[in-house]
């Protein structure tokens, strides 16, 4: 009966599709027990004494190995496996072996950990190793499960998740999932940043509504109830939120797709929310710039119309009185008077042209100011003397009043530009004073 059970065990061991090998830890157990009496912390001792670790590993005897294990490493027999394992221990494998030695030293019968093994063509095998001591002599059966594909897929998934989260941060886009059964939603880290919330924030429907700007709440509640729930539309809306952390107002665009149960009831809403505050600000800036451009064009049109009238008046005077001067019967007195009118009209036209040139320079921002000490009393007296003649002709009283001394009225400014500004003000004042 015992012989039959032994044969059955051997057959099960040999034919098992899981890589297995039988080990003898008897000498290792003896060495570890002796060392435990010398040191209180076996793990620290193993970390600090690599030669002792090597001595323990060399005393592990591999008694038997099944075909699946040999195939895993591309080997032919147990002797080749002993040599292979002795030569190919990676840093990770040595750490796992030390952990197993600690486990044995603590008289534990089972051990399990993830390790690295070197397979065919020096390829790295990520494996889950489990060992069980099956008797009092230190005999152990170890199984090795190749989890390389699983780990690679897991690492690939982590990389994809990392890239997704980073791309969400860069684009200011967060993702969410709303479960209609529980009325709670999940959010990505990027969305948490947009909303200014942490993991403790109450993520139910009211929690979302609580983030919506007061002036947009009624609109968004109606949109969610009528468009999303009732009409089963895809979520696509721009609205304002107030960030929970700093109360900053932000514009966001929500996009989402709703999924339904077989009975037509809403199951979940999945989608994204993007911070579009900068986009909205740029749009508002463009609208303001457009309005300013339209206003500027309107003012330019009015200006051209006014200048056309201003130019036509002296031009008509020049042309009209030039034709009258062609009359040979014209008296000397009238001829002199007409010549004076033509001369004044020409000066007026030249002044208008100077104004146009001045406006052109101002628009192209080519004008430069030169600051020098200027006595305002002197400048005002000069302007008064020039414009008082014109004021007398129009029977308009022009008064100069100086309350400051010459020293007190001296400032740093551009004399020519100030003279032009004050001169234009006086010119317009006399022109439009009835």
mmCIF file of N, CA, C and O in Angstrom, residues 247-339:
data_model
loop_
_atom_site.group_PDB
_atom_site.id
_atom_site.type_symbol
_atom_site.label_atom_id
_atom_site.label_comp_id
_atom_site.label_asym_id
_atom_site.label_seq_id
_atom_site.Cartn_x
_atom_site.Cartn_y
_atom_site.Cartn_z
ATOM 1 N N UNK A 247 -11.988 78.409 -4.172
ATOM 2 C CA UNK A 247 -13.165 79.205 -4.586
ATOM 3 C C UNK A 247 -12.921 79.991 -5.883
ATOM 4 O O UNK A 247 -13.608 80.977 -6.154
ATOM 5 N N UNK A 248 -11.977 79.550 -6.665
ATOM 6 C CA UNK A 248 -11.708 80.205 -7.950
ATOM 7 C C UNK A 248 -12.771 79.788 -8.969
ATOM 8 O O UNK A 248 -13.141 78.614 -9.049
ATOM 9 N N UNK A 249 -13.250 80.745 -9.753
ATOM 10 C CA UNK A 249 -14.257 80.461 -10.782
ATOM 11 C C UNK A 249 -13.555 79.988 -12.051
ATOM 12 O O UNK A 249 -12.641 80.644 -12.538
ATOM 13 N N UNK A 250 -13.998 78.852 -12.573
ATOM 14 C CA UNK A 250 -13.401 78.281 -13.792
ATOM 15 C C UNK A 250 -14.503 77.886 -14.766
ATOM 16 O O UNK A 250 -15.601 77.485 -14.369
ATOM 17 N N UNK A 251 -14.183 78.006 -16.040
ATOM 18 C CA UNK A 251 -15.062 77.493 -17.088
ATOM 19 C C UNK A 251 -14.630 76.075 -17.435
ATOM 20 O O UNK A 251 -13.443 75.794 -17.580
ATOM 21 N N UNK A 252 -15.601 75.155 -17.541
ATOM 22 C CA UNK A 252 -15.299 73.777 -17.919
ATOM 23 C C UNK A 252 -16.236 73.337 -19.026
ATOM 24 O O UNK A 252 -17.336 73.892 -19.190
ATOM 25 N N UNK A 253 -15.780 72.343 -19.784
ATOM 26 C CA UNK A 253 -16.641 71.708 -20.787
ATOM 27 C C UNK A 253 -16.782 70.242 -20.420
ATOM 28 O O UNK A 253 -15.793 69.513 -20.315
ATOM 29 N N UNK A 254 -18.018 69.813 -20.201
ATOM 30 C CA UNK A 254 -18.292 68.419 -19.868
ATOM 31 C C UNK A 254 -18.761 67.652 -21.088
ATOM 32 O O UNK A 254 -19.652 68.097 -21.812
ATOM 33 N N UNK A 255 -18.155 66.500 -21.325
ATOM 34 C CA UNK A 255 -18.572 65.579 -22.378
ATOM 35 C C UNK A 255 -18.849 64.233 -21.734
ATOM 36 O O UNK A 255 -18.146 63.830 -20.804
ATOM 37 N N UNK A 256 -19.862 63.528 -22.206
ATOM 38 C CA UNK A 256 -20.162 62.234 -21.595
ATOM 39 C C UNK A 256 -21.094 61.398 -22.453
ATOM 40 O O UNK A 256 -21.833 61.910 -23.298
ATOM 41 N N UNK A 257 -21.025 60.085 -22.206
ATOM 42 C CA UNK A 257 -21.889 59.126 -22.896
ATOM 43 C C UNK A 257 -22.632 58.321 -21.845
ATOM 44 O O UNK A 257 -22.035 57.789 -20.917
ATOM 45 N N UNK A 258 -23.944 58.247 -21.984
ATOM 46 C CA UNK A 258 -24.762 57.535 -21.013
ATOM 47 C C UNK A 258 -25.039 56.120 -21.496
ATOM 48 O O UNK A 258 -25.278 55.882 -22.692
ATOM 49 N N UNK A 259 -24.956 55.165 -20.581
ATOM 50 C CA UNK A 259 -25.263 53.769 -20.881
ATOM 51 C C UNK A 259 -26.540 53.381 -20.143
ATOM 52 O O UNK A 259 -26.791 53.849 -19.034
ATOM 53 N N UNK A 260 -27.343 52.499 -20.774
ATOM 54 C CA UNK A 260 -28.645 52.148 -20.226
ATOM 55 C C UNK A 260 -28.740 50.654 -19.954
ATOM 56 O O UNK A 260 -28.090 49.835 -20.602
ATOM 57 N N UNK A 261 -29.583 50.314 -18.977
ATOM 58 C CA UNK A 261 -29.906 48.920 -18.703
ATOM 59 C C UNK A 261 -30.881 48.404 -19.757
ATOM 60 O O UNK A 261 -31.405 49.162 -20.578
ATOM 61 N N UNK A 262 -31.151 47.103 -19.716
ATOM 62 C CA UNK A 262 -32.064 46.490 -20.688
ATOM 63 C C UNK A 262 -33.473 47.063 -20.597
ATOM 64 O O UNK A 262 -34.206 47.094 -21.586
ATOM 65 N N UNK A 263 -33.851 47.521 -19.409
ATOM 66 C CA UNK A 263 -35.199 48.090 -19.242
ATOM 67 C C UNK A 263 -35.269 49.567 -19.608
ATOM 68 O O UNK A 263 -36.310 50.211 -19.444
ATOM 69 N N UNK A 264 -34.157 50.119 -20.115
ATOM 70 C CA UNK A 264 -34.135 51.514 -20.543
ATOM 71 C C UNK A 264 -33.748 52.501 -19.471
ATOM 72 O O UNK A 264 -33.630 53.700 -19.737
ATOM 73 N N UNK A 265 -33.557 52.034 -18.253
ATOM 74 C CA UNK A 265 -33.150 52.934 -17.170
ATOM 75 C C UNK A 265 -31.660 53.239 -17.289
ATOM 76 O O UNK A 265 -30.877 52.404 -17.761
ATOM 77 N N UNK A 266 -31.241 54.445 -16.883
ATOM 78 C CA UNK A 266 -29.822 54.807 -17.002
ATOM 79 C C UNK A 266 -28.949 53.945 -16.093
ATOM 80 O O UNK A 266 -29.288 53.710 -14.930
ATOM 81 N N UNK A 267 -27.829 53.490 -16.636
ATOM 82 C CA UNK A 267 -26.915 52.635 -15.883
ATOM 83 C C UNK A 267 -25.724 53.440 -15.360
ATOM 84 O O UNK A 267 -25.459 53.468 -14.157
ATOM 85 N N UNK A 268 -25.022 54.102 -16.276
ATOM 86 C CA UNK A 268 -23.886 54.925 -15.862
ATOM 87 C C UNK A 268 -23.589 55.973 -16.930
ATOM 88 O O UNK A 268 -23.982 55.824 -18.089
ATOM 89 N N UNK A 269 -22.893 57.018 -16.494
ATOM 90 C CA UNK A 269 -22.464 58.099 -17.393
ATOM 91 C C UNK A 269 -20.951 58.200 -17.277
ATOM 92 O O UNK A 269 -20.424 58.384 -16.179
ATOM 93 N N UNK A 270 -20.276 58.020 -18.390
ATOM 94 C CA UNK A 270 -18.823 58.132 -18.400
ATOM 95 C C UNK A 270 -18.428 59.266 -19.338
ATOM 96 O O UNK A 270 -19.083 59.509 -20.354
ATOM 97 N N UNK A 271 -17.349 59.980 -18.989
ATOM 98 C CA UNK A 271 -16.957 61.092 -19.850
ATOM 99 C C UNK A 271 -15.762 61.847 -19.308
ATOM 100 O O UNK A 271 -15.038 61.374 -18.432
ATOM 101 N N UNK A 272 -15.588 63.050 -19.836
ATOM 102 C CA UNK A 272 -14.456 63.896 -19.468
ATOM 103 C C UNK A 272 -14.935 65.307 -19.152
ATOM 104 O O UNK A 272 -15.999 65.737 -19.618
ATOM 105 N N UNK A 273 -14.145 66.011 -18.365
ATOM 106 C CA UNK A 273 -14.388 67.422 -18.072
ATOM 107 C C UNK A 273 -13.066 68.152 -18.268
ATOM 108 O O UNK A 273 -12.043 67.757 -17.696
ATOM 109 N N UNK A 274 -13.088 69.192 -19.096
ATOM 110 C CA UNK A 274 -11.871 69.941 -19.408
ATOM 111 C C UNK A 274 -11.979 71.370 -18.895
ATOM 112 O O UNK A 274 -13.019 72.008 -19.018
ATOM 113 N N UNK A 275 -10.885 71.850 -18.313
ATOM 114 C CA UNK A 275 -10.802 73.247 -17.886
ATOM 115 C C UNK A 275 -10.562 74.111 -19.115
ATOM 116 O O UNK A 275 -9.519 74.035 -19.753
ATOM 117 N N UNK A 276 -11.569 74.927 -19.489
ATOM 118 C CA UNK A 276 -11.475 75.769 -20.694
ATOM 119 C C UNK A 276 -11.441 77.243 -20.315
ATOM 120 O O UNK A 276 -11.810 78.095 -21.131
ATOM 121 N N UNK A 277 -11.002 77.542 -19.086
ATOM 122 C CA UNK A 277 -10.978 78.939 -18.623
ATOM 123 C C UNK A 277 -10.131 79.808 -19.541
ATOM 124 O O UNK A 277 -10.523 80.922 -19.910
ATOM 125 N N UNK A 278 -8.943 79.303 -19.917
ATOM 126 C CA UNK A 278 -8.058 80.074 -20.784
ATOM 127 C C UNK A 278 -8.680 80.281 -22.157
ATOM 128 O O UNK A 278 -8.591 81.370 -22.735
ATOM 129 N N UNK A 279 -9.338 79.238 -22.665
ATOM 130 C CA UNK A 279 -10.008 79.342 -23.966
ATOM 131 C C UNK A 279 -11.117 80.387 -23.920
ATOM 132 O O UNK A 279 -11.248 81.212 -24.843
ATOM 133 N N UNK A 280 -11.918 80.375 -22.864
ATOM 134 C CA UNK A 280 -13.003 81.345 -22.726
ATOM 135 C C UNK A 280 -12.452 82.759 -22.581
ATOM 136 O O UNK A 280 -13.007 83.712 -23.152
ATOM 137 N N UNK A 281 -11.347 82.919 -21.823
ATOM 138 C CA UNK A 281 -10.737 84.227 -21.663
ATOM 139 C C UNK A 281 -10.224 84.750 -22.991
ATOM 140 O O UNK A 281 -10.391 85.931 -23.325
ATOM 141 N N UNK A 282 -9.592 83.856 -23.771
ATOM 142 C CA UNK A 282 -9.102 84.246 -25.100
ATOM 143 C C UNK A 282 -10.252 84.668 -25.997
ATOM 144 O O UNK A 282 -10.131 85.627 -26.777
ATOM 145 N N UNK A 283 -11.387 83.946 -25.885
ATOM 146 C CA UNK A 283 -12.565 84.284 -26.685
ATOM 147 C C UNK A 283 -13.099 85.659 -26.300
ATOM 148 O O UNK A 283 -13.437 86.473 -27.166
ATOM 149 N N UNK A 284 -13.177 85.915 -24.996
ATOM 150 C CA UNK A 284 -13.654 87.227 -24.535
ATOM 151 C C UNK A 284 -12.700 88.338 -24.981
ATOM 152 O O UNK A 284 -13.144 89.428 -25.372
ATOM 153 N N UNK A 285 -11.397 88.059 -24.915
ATOM 154 C CA UNK A 285 -10.411 89.045 -25.369
ATOM 155 C C UNK A 285 -10.572 89.338 -26.857
ATOM 156 O O UNK A 285 -10.435 90.493 -27.294
ATOM 157 N N UNK A 286 -10.859 88.288 -27.642
ATOM 158 C CA UNK A 286 -11.070 88.474 -29.093
ATOM 159 C C UNK A 286 -12.309 89.318 -29.362
ATOM 160 O O UNK A 286 -12.305 90.172 -30.251
ATOM 161 N N UNK A 287 -13.373 89.078 -28.583
ATOM 162 C CA UNK A 287 -14.611 89.854 -28.751
ATOM 163 C C UNK A 287 -14.356 91.330 -28.441
ATOM 164 O O UNK A 287 -14.786 92.228 -29.173
ATOM 165 N N UNK A 288 -13.624 91.562 -27.326
ATOM 166 C CA UNK A 288 -13.292 92.948 -26.949
ATOM 167 C C UNK A 288 -12.431 93.605 -28.016
ATOM 168 O O UNK A 288 -12.648 94.761 -28.401
ATOM 169 N N UNK A 289 -11.436 92.840 -28.515
ATOM 170 C CA UNK A 289 -10.555 93.373 -29.564
ATOM 171 C C UNK A 289 -11.347 93.678 -30.835
ATOM 172 O O UNK A 289 -11.097 94.687 -31.506
ATOM 173 N N UNK A 290 -12.323 92.804 -31.175
ATOM 174 C CA UNK A 290 -13.160 93.013 -32.352
ATOM 175 C C UNK A 290 -14.001 94.280 -32.192
ATOM 176 O O UNK A 290 -14.114 95.094 -33.128
ATOM 177 N N UNK A 291 -14.578 94.445 -30.997
ATOM 178 C CA UNK A 291 -15.391 95.636 -30.746
ATOM 179 C C UNK A 291 -14.544 96.905 -30.824
ATOM 180 O O UNK A 291 -14.982 97.929 -31.363
ATOM 181 N N UNK A 292 -13.320 96.833 -30.272
ATOM 182 C CA UNK A 292 -12.425 97.988 -30.345
ATOM 183 C C UNK A 292 -12.042 98.297 -31.781
ATOM 184 O O UNK A 292 -11.961 99.472 -32.171
ATOM 185 N N UNK A 293 -11.792 97.233 -32.570
ATOM 186 C CA UNK A 293 -11.419 97.431 -33.977
ATOM 187 C C UNK A 293 -12.569 98.061 -34.751
ATOM 188 O O UNK A 293 -12.361 98.956 -35.583
ATOM 189 N N UNK A 294 -13.798 97.595 -34.451
ATOM 190 C CA UNK A 294 -14.970 98.158 -35.132
ATOM 191 C C UNK A 294 -15.159 99.622 -34.738
ATOM 192 O O UNK A 294 -15.487 100.461 -35.580
ATOM 193 N N UNK A 295 -14.959 99.916 -33.462
ATOM 194 C CA UNK A 295 -15.085 101.299 -32.988
ATOM 195 C C UNK A 295 -14.005 102.171 -33.615
ATOM 196 O O UNK A 295 -14.260 103.319 -34.020
ATOM 197 N N UNK A 296 -12.789 101.600 -33.724
ATOM 198 C CA UNK A 296 -11.686 102.342 -34.335
ATOM 199 C C UNK A 296 -11.977 102.638 -35.799
ATOM 200 O O UNK A 296 -11.727 103.750 -36.286
ATOM 201 N N UNK A 297 -12.513 101.633 -36.508
ATOM 202 C CA UNK A 297 -12.862 101.839 -37.927
ATOM 203 C C UNK A 297 -13.951 102.895 -38.075
ATOM 204 O O UNK A 297 -13.934 103.708 -39.011
ATOM 205 N N UNK A 298 -14.910 102.863 -37.130
ATOM 206 C CA UNK A 298 -15.982 103.859 -37.168
ATOM 207 C C UNK A 298 -15.425 105.265 -36.958
ATOM 208 O O UNK A 298 -15.799 106.216 -37.676
ATOM 209 N N UNK A 299 -14.513 105.403 -35.985
ATOM 210 C CA UNK A 299 -13.904 106.707 -35.712
ATOM 211 C C UNK A 299 -13.065 107.181 -36.891
ATOM 212 O O UNK A 299 -13.051 108.381 -37.209
ATOM 213 N N UNK A 300 -12.358 106.215 -37.527
ATOM 214 C CA UNK A 300 -11.550 106.583 -38.695
ATOM 215 C C UNK A 300 -12.429 107.082 -39.836
ATOM 216 O O UNK A 300 -12.076 108.049 -40.531
ATOM 217 N N UNK A 301 -13.579 106.409 -40.006
ATOM 218 C CA UNK A 301 -14.503 106.827 -41.078
ATOM 219 C C UNK A 301 -15.013 108.241 -40.799
ATOM 220 O O UNK A 301 -15.051 109.094 -41.708
ATOM 221 N N UNK A 302 -15.407 108.471 -39.539
ATOM 222 C CA UNK A 302 -15.886 109.808 -39.170
ATOM 223 C C UNK A 302 -14.772 110.841 -39.324
ATOM 224 O O UNK A 302 -15.014 111.973 -39.778
ATOM 225 N N UNK A 303 -13.563 110.452 -38.960
ATOM 226 C CA UNK A 303 -12.433 111.367 -39.075
ATOM 227 C C UNK A 303 -12.174 111.743 -40.531
ATOM 228 O O UNK A 303 -11.939 112.910 -40.860
ATOM 229 N N UNK A 304 -12.203 110.726 -41.411
ATOM 230 C CA UNK A 304 -11.961 110.987 -42.843
ATOM 231 C C UNK A 304 -13.031 111.922 -43.400
ATOM 232 O O UNK A 304 -12.734 112.829 -44.188
ATOM 233 N N UNK A 305 -14.291 111.675 -42.954
ATOM 234 C CA UNK A 305 -15.369 112.544 -43.431
ATOM 235 C C UNK A 305 -15.164 113.978 -42.960
ATOM 236 O O UNK A 305 -15.360 114.935 -43.727
ATOM 237 N N UNK A 306 -14.767 114.126 -41.681
ATOM 238 C CA UNK A 306 -14.520 115.469 -41.146
ATOM 239 C C UNK A 306 -13.336 116.136 -41.839
ATOM 240 O O UNK A 306 -13.370 117.331 -42.170
ATOM 241 N N UNK A 307 -12.260 115.370 -42.066
ATOM 242 C CA UNK A 307 -11.086 115.926 -42.713
ATOM 243 C C UNK A 307 -11.384 116.306 -44.157
ATOM 244 O O UNK A 307 -10.832 117.278 -44.686
ATOM 245 N N UNK A 308 -12.268 115.511 -44.781
ATOM 246 C CA UNK A 308 -12.657 115.849 -46.157
ATOM 247 C C UNK A 308 -13.320 117.220 -46.203
ATOM 248 O O UNK A 308 -13.050 118.035 -47.090
ATOM 249 N N UNK A 309 -14.166 117.470 -45.194
ATOM 250 C CA UNK A 309 -14.821 118.780 -45.107
ATOM 251 C C UNK A 309 -13.801 119.868 -44.786
ATOM 252 O O UNK A 309 -13.831 120.965 -45.374
ATOM 253 N N UNK A 310 -12.860 119.580 -43.860
ATOM 254 C CA UNK A 310 -11.842 120.555 -43.472
ATOM 255 C C UNK A 310 -10.949 120.919 -44.651
ATOM 256 O O UNK A 310 -10.547 122.076 -44.811
ATOM 257 N N UNK A 311 -10.601 119.918 -45.463
ATOM 258 C CA UNK A 311 -9.719 120.171 -46.625
ATOM 259 C C UNK A 311 -10.470 120.912 -47.721
ATOM 260 O O UNK A 311 -9.934 121.818 -48.374
ATOM 261 N N UNK A 312 -11.759 120.543 -47.908
ATOM 262 C CA UNK A 312 -12.529 121.140 -49.003
ATOM 263 C C UNK A 312 -12.727 122.646 -48.796
ATOM 264 O O UNK A 312 -12.731 123.423 -49.765
ATOM 265 N N UNK A 313 -12.875 123.070 -47.546
ATOM 266 C CA UNK A 313 -13.126 124.505 -47.274
ATOM 267 C C UNK A 313 -11.985 125.401 -47.748
ATOM 268 O O UNK A 313 -12.208 126.348 -48.531
ATOM 269 N N UNK A 314 -10.713 125.161 -47.319
ATOM 270 C CA UNK A 314 -9.632 126.024 -47.834
ATOM 271 C C UNK A 314 -9.360 125.799 -49.319
ATOM 272 O O UNK A 314 -8.969 126.736 -50.029
ATOM 273 N N UNK A 315 -9.588 124.559 -49.805
ATOM 274 C CA UNK A 315 -9.362 124.285 -51.234
ATOM 275 C C UNK A 315 -10.329 125.098 -52.091
ATOM 276 O O UNK A 315 -9.948 125.647 -53.134
ATOM 277 N N UNK A 316 -11.585 125.142 -51.650
ATOM 278 C CA UNK A 316 -12.578 125.940 -52.383
ATOM 279 C C UNK A 316 -12.183 127.414 -52.391
ATOM 280 O O UNK A 316 -12.357 128.117 -53.399
ATOM 281 N N UNK A 317 -11.636 127.870 -51.252
ATOM 282 C CA UNK A 317 -11.193 129.260 -51.181
ATOM 283 C C UNK A 317 -10.056 129.526 -52.141
ATOM 284 O O UNK A 317 -10.031 130.572 -52.833
ATOM 285 N N UNK A 318 -9.094 128.601 -52.204
ATOM 286 C CA UNK A 318 -7.940 128.777 -53.105
ATOM 287 C C UNK A 318 -8.388 128.764 -54.555
ATOM 288 O O UNK A 318 -8.018 129.643 -55.358
ATOM 289 N N UNK A 319 -9.211 127.744 -54.915
ATOM 290 C CA UNK A 319 -9.652 127.624 -56.319
ATOM 291 C C UNK A 319 -10.571 128.783 -56.724
ATOM 292 O O UNK A 319 -10.429 129.370 -57.815
ATOM 293 N N UNK A 320 -11.515 129.122 -55.841
ATOM 294 C CA UNK A 320 -12.488 130.161 -56.182
ATOM 295 C C UNK A 320 -11.840 131.531 -56.366
ATOM 296 O O UNK A 320 -12.048 132.210 -57.391
ATOM 297 N N UNK A 321 -11.006 131.933 -55.427
ATOM 298 C CA UNK A 321 -10.399 133.255 -55.504
ATOM 299 C C UNK A 321 -9.258 133.281 -56.510
ATOM 300 O O UNK A 321 -8.899 134.346 -57.012
ATOM 301 N N UNK A 322 -8.675 132.140 -56.849
ATOM 302 C CA UNK A 322 -7.669 132.095 -57.919
ATOM 303 C C UNK A 322 -8.315 132.422 -59.250
ATOM 304 O O UNK A 322 -7.726 133.120 -60.097
ATOM 305 N N UNK A 323 -9.535 131.908 -59.450
ATOM 306 C CA UNK A 323 -10.260 132.217 -60.695
ATOM 307 C C UNK A 323 -10.635 133.712 -60.757
ATOM 308 O O UNK A 323 -10.579 134.346 -61.812
ATOM 309 N N UNK A 324 -11.009 134.267 -59.597
ATOM 310 C CA UNK A 324 -11.361 135.691 -59.565
ATOM 311 C C UNK A 324 -10.152 136.574 -59.855
ATOM 312 O O UNK A 324 -10.268 137.654 -60.465
ATOM 313 N N UNK A 325 -8.947 136.144 -59.445
ATOM 314 C CA UNK A 325 -7.722 136.907 -59.695
ATOM 315 C C UNK A 325 -7.391 136.969 -61.185
ATOM 316 O O UNK A 325 -6.613 137.819 -61.626
ATOM 317 N N UNK A 326 -8.001 136.044 -61.955
ATOM 318 C CA UNK A 326 -7.729 136.017 -63.402
ATOM 319 C C UNK A 326 -8.451 137.157 -64.138
ATOM 320 O O UNK A 326 -8.200 137.395 -65.320
ATOM 321 N N UNK A 327 -9.307 137.903 -63.438
ATOM 322 C CA UNK A 327 -10.067 138.997 -64.031
ATOM 323 C C UNK A 327 -9.148 140.230 -64.160
ATOM 324 O O UNK A 327 -8.692 140.781 -63.155
ATOM 325 N N UNK A 328 -8.849 140.679 -65.425
ATOM 326 C CA UNK A 328 -7.931 141.812 -65.605
ATOM 327 C C UNK A 328 -8.507 143.140 -65.100
ATOM 328 O O UNK A 328 -7.763 144.097 -64.833
ATOM 329 N N UNK A 329 -9.829 143.212 -64.958
ATOM 330 C CA UNK A 329 -10.466 144.455 -64.533
ATOM 331 C C UNK A 329 -10.550 144.574 -63.016
ATOM 332 O O UNK A 329 -11.148 145.527 -62.496
ATOM 333 N N UNK A 330 -9.961 143.632 -62.300
ATOM 334 C CA UNK A 330 -10.037 143.619 -60.836
ATOM 335 C C UNK A 330 -9.193 144.774 -60.279
ATOM 336 O O UNK A 330 -8.069 145.003 -60.713
ATOM 337 N N UNK A 331 -9.773 145.472 -59.300
ATOM 338 C CA UNK A 331 -9.040 146.608 -58.698
ATOM 339 C C UNK A 331 -7.878 146.089 -57.863
ATOM 340 O O UNK A 331 -7.852 144.931 -57.435
ATOM 341 N N UNK A 332 -6.919 147.018 -57.607
ATOM 342 C CA UNK A 332 -5.718 146.637 -56.840
ATOM 343 C C UNK A 332 -6.111 146.234 -55.422
ATOM 344 O O UNK A 332 -5.589 145.269 -54.850
ATOM 345 N N UNK A 333 -7.050 146.935 -54.841
ATOM 346 C CA UNK A 333 -7.466 146.634 -53.469
ATOM 347 C C UNK A 333 -8.095 145.260 -53.350
ATOM 348 O O UNK A 333 -7.770 144.482 -52.438
ATOM 349 N N UNK A 334 -9.009 144.966 -54.314
ATOM 350 C CA UNK A 334 -9.655 143.649 -54.269
ATOM 351 C C UNK A 334 -8.662 142.531 -54.565
ATOM 352 O O UNK A 334 -8.718 141.457 -53.968
ATOM 353 N N UNK A 335 -7.740 142.821 -55.508
ATOM 354 C CA UNK A 335 -6.735 141.804 -55.850
ATOM 355 C C UNK A 335 -5.908 141.446 -54.605
ATOM 356 O O UNK A 335 -5.649 140.265 -54.331
ATOM 357 N N UNK A 336 -5.467 142.492 -53.855
ATOM 358 C CA UNK A 336 -4.692 142.233 -52.637
ATOM 359 C C UNK A 336 -5.513 141.434 -51.616
ATOM 360 O O UNK A 336 -4.993 140.538 -50.947
ATOM 361 N N UNK A 337 -6.806 141.800 -51.524
ATOM 362 C CA UNK A 337 -7.672 141.089 -50.567
ATOM 363 C C UNK A 337 -7.836 139.628 -50.950
ATOM 364 O O UNK A 337 -7.752 138.730 -50.087
ATOM 365 N N UNK A 338 -8.044 139.386 -52.269
ATOM 366 C CA UNK A 338 -8.216 137.995 -52.736
ATOM 367 C C UNK A 338 -6.922 137.185 -52.546
ATOM 368 O O UNK A 338 -6.951 136.006 -52.184
ATOM 369 N N UNK A 339 -5.777 137.836 -52.780
ATOM 370 C CA UNK A 339 -4.476 137.150 -52.591
ATOM 371 C C UNK A 339 -4.291 136.761 -51.119
ATOM 372 O O UNK A 339 -3.808 135.676 -50.793
#
